[in-house]
Amino acid sequence: PKGGFAYTADLVGQVGFKSSPWRVRARAGFGEGRYNTLAVSGSLTLMWHVVPQFGVGVGVNGLATIDKDSHPRETWKEQFYGGSFRTSFEHRGFMLEWVVFSAGVYGNRTPGDTPEKLAFVTNASISYLWGN
């Protein structure tokens, strides 16, 4: 709702047979969030490849930021979690994934209170996939 970005470096795991159009994809990452925070992200997705290079899917995803300046008791700052619809395009080991629409709850963690509001987000990622 307030806008802004989080940049994360992710590790992607994908399970599926080459002969099957279905894939299960998991993603976990750490990076930099707005207001000098540590961003922690993750998702779990079920993808269906319409053609070998292009897929559509549904998944659950989350993003949270941690205040690094409150050492030694780091605290959660902002969080988002919800469901999503996404597309992916794979070519020569590279994958472009776009979360077209994600609806979920957004909240700011404060001591004794966790207000949550409906939020809509989108994101895009470029990954290099290796292995068979």
PDB file of C-alpha atoms in Angstrom, residues 16-72:
ATOM      1  CA  GLY A  16       8.983 -32.169 -12.314  1.00  0.00           C
ATOM      2  CA  PHE A  17       9.523 -34.590 -15.161  1.00  0.00           C
ATOM      3  CA  LYS A  18      10.445 -33.335 -18.634  1.00  0.00           C
ATOM      4  CA  SER A  19       7.616 -35.452 -20.070  1.00  0.00           C
ATOM      5  CA  SER A  20       5.059 -33.855 -17.722  1.00  0.00           C
ATOM      6  CA  PRO A  21       3.686 -30.309 -18.057  1.00  0.00           C
ATOM      7  CA  TRP A  22       3.419 -29.975 -14.232  1.00  0.00           C
ATOM      8  CA  ARG A  23       6.144 -28.487 -12.011  1.00  0.00           C
ATOM      9  CA  VAL A  24       6.390 -27.664  -8.321  1.00  0.00           C
ATOM     10  CA  ARG A  25       8.643 -24.686  -7.656  1.00  0.00           C
ATOM     11  CA  ALA A  26       9.931 -23.432  -4.307  1.00  0.00           C
ATOM     12  CA  ARG A  27      11.818 -20.187  -3.771  1.00  0.00           C
ATOM     13  CA  ALA A  28      13.576 -18.729  -0.719  1.00  0.00           C
ATOM     14  CA  GLY A  29      15.633 -15.572  -0.527  1.00  0.00           C
ATOM     15  CA  PHE A  30      17.294 -12.855   1.508  1.00  0.00           C
ATOM     16  CA  GLY A  31      18.049  -9.295   0.510  1.00  0.00           C
ATOM     17  CA  GLU A  32      17.526  -5.605   1.141  1.00  0.00           C
ATOM     18  CA  GLY A  33      14.168  -4.030   1.972  1.00  0.00           C
ATOM     19  CA  ARG A  34      13.187  -0.395   2.198  1.00  0.00           C
ATOM     20  CA  TYR A  35      14.135   1.642   5.283  1.00  0.00           C
ATOM     21  CA  ASN A  36      17.473  -0.248   5.563  1.00  0.00           C
ATOM     22  CA  THR A  37      15.869  -3.541   6.557  1.00  0.00           C
ATOM     23  CA  LEU A  38      16.675  -7.180   5.834  1.00  0.00           C
ATOM     24  CA  ALA A  39      14.137  -8.728   3.435  1.00  0.00           C
ATOM     25  CA  VAL A  40      13.176 -12.417   3.729  1.00  0.00           C
ATOM     26  CA  SER A  41      11.048 -13.913   0.945  1.00  0.00           C
ATOM     27  CA  GLY A  42       9.650 -17.269  -0.073  1.00  0.00           C
ATOM     28  CA  SER A  43       7.071 -18.936  -2.288  1.00  0.00           C
ATOM     29  CA  LEU A  44       5.656 -22.320  -3.238  1.00  0.00           C
ATOM     30  CA  THR A  45       4.072 -22.663  -6.687  1.00  0.00           C
ATOM     31  CA  LEU A  46       2.333 -25.261  -8.821  1.00  0.00           C
ATOM     32  CA  MET A  47       3.089 -24.547 -12.507  1.00  0.00           C
ATOM     33  CA  TRP A  48       1.517 -25.965 -15.657  1.00  0.00           C
ATOM     34  CA  HIS A  49       3.575 -25.576 -18.829  1.00  0.00           C
ATOM     35  CA  VAL A  50       1.217 -24.809 -21.708  1.00  0.00           C
ATOM     36  CA  VAL A  51       4.152 -25.254 -24.096  1.00  0.00           C
ATOM     37  CA  PRO A  52       7.666 -26.362 -23.055  1.00  0.00           C
ATOM     38  CA  GLN A  53       8.906 -22.777 -22.543  1.00  0.00           C
ATOM     39  CA  PHE A  54       5.791 -21.027 -21.181  1.00  0.00           C
ATOM     40  CA  GLY A  55       3.939 -21.872 -17.972  1.00  0.00           C
ATOM     41  CA  VAL A  56       1.156 -20.523 -15.781  1.00  0.00           C
ATOM     42  CA  GLY A  57       0.560 -21.309 -12.148  1.00  0.00           C
ATOM     43  CA  VAL A  58      -0.817 -20.534  -8.732  1.00  0.00           C
ATOM     44  CA  GLY A  59       1.083 -20.264  -5.511  1.00  0.00           C
ATOM     45  CA  VAL A  60       1.508 -18.843  -2.053  1.00  0.00           C
ATOM     46  CA  ASN A  61       4.152 -16.278  -1.288  1.00  0.00           C
ATOM     47  CA  GLY A  62       5.422 -14.154   1.536  1.00  0.00           C
ATOM     48  CA  LEU A  63       7.771 -11.253   2.143  1.00  0.00           C
ATOM     49  CA  ALA A  64       8.870  -9.870   5.491  1.00  0.00           C
ATOM     50  CA  THR A  65      11.379  -7.235   6.522  1.00  0.00           C
ATOM     51  CA  ILE A  66      13.462  -7.229   9.685  1.00  0.00           C
ATOM     52  CA  ASP A  67      14.792  -4.087  11.390  1.00  0.00           C
ATOM     53  CA  LYS A  68      18.575  -4.574  11.556  1.00  0.00           C
ATOM     54  CA  ASP A  69      19.129  -1.502  13.731  1.00  0.00           C
ATOM     55  CA  SER A  70      17.366  -2.951  16.767  1.00  0.00           C
ATOM     56  CA  HIS A  71      20.349  -5.182  17.631  1.00  0.00           C
ATOM     57  CA  PRO A  72      20.573  -7.473  19.616  1.00  0.00           C
TER      58      PRO A  72
END
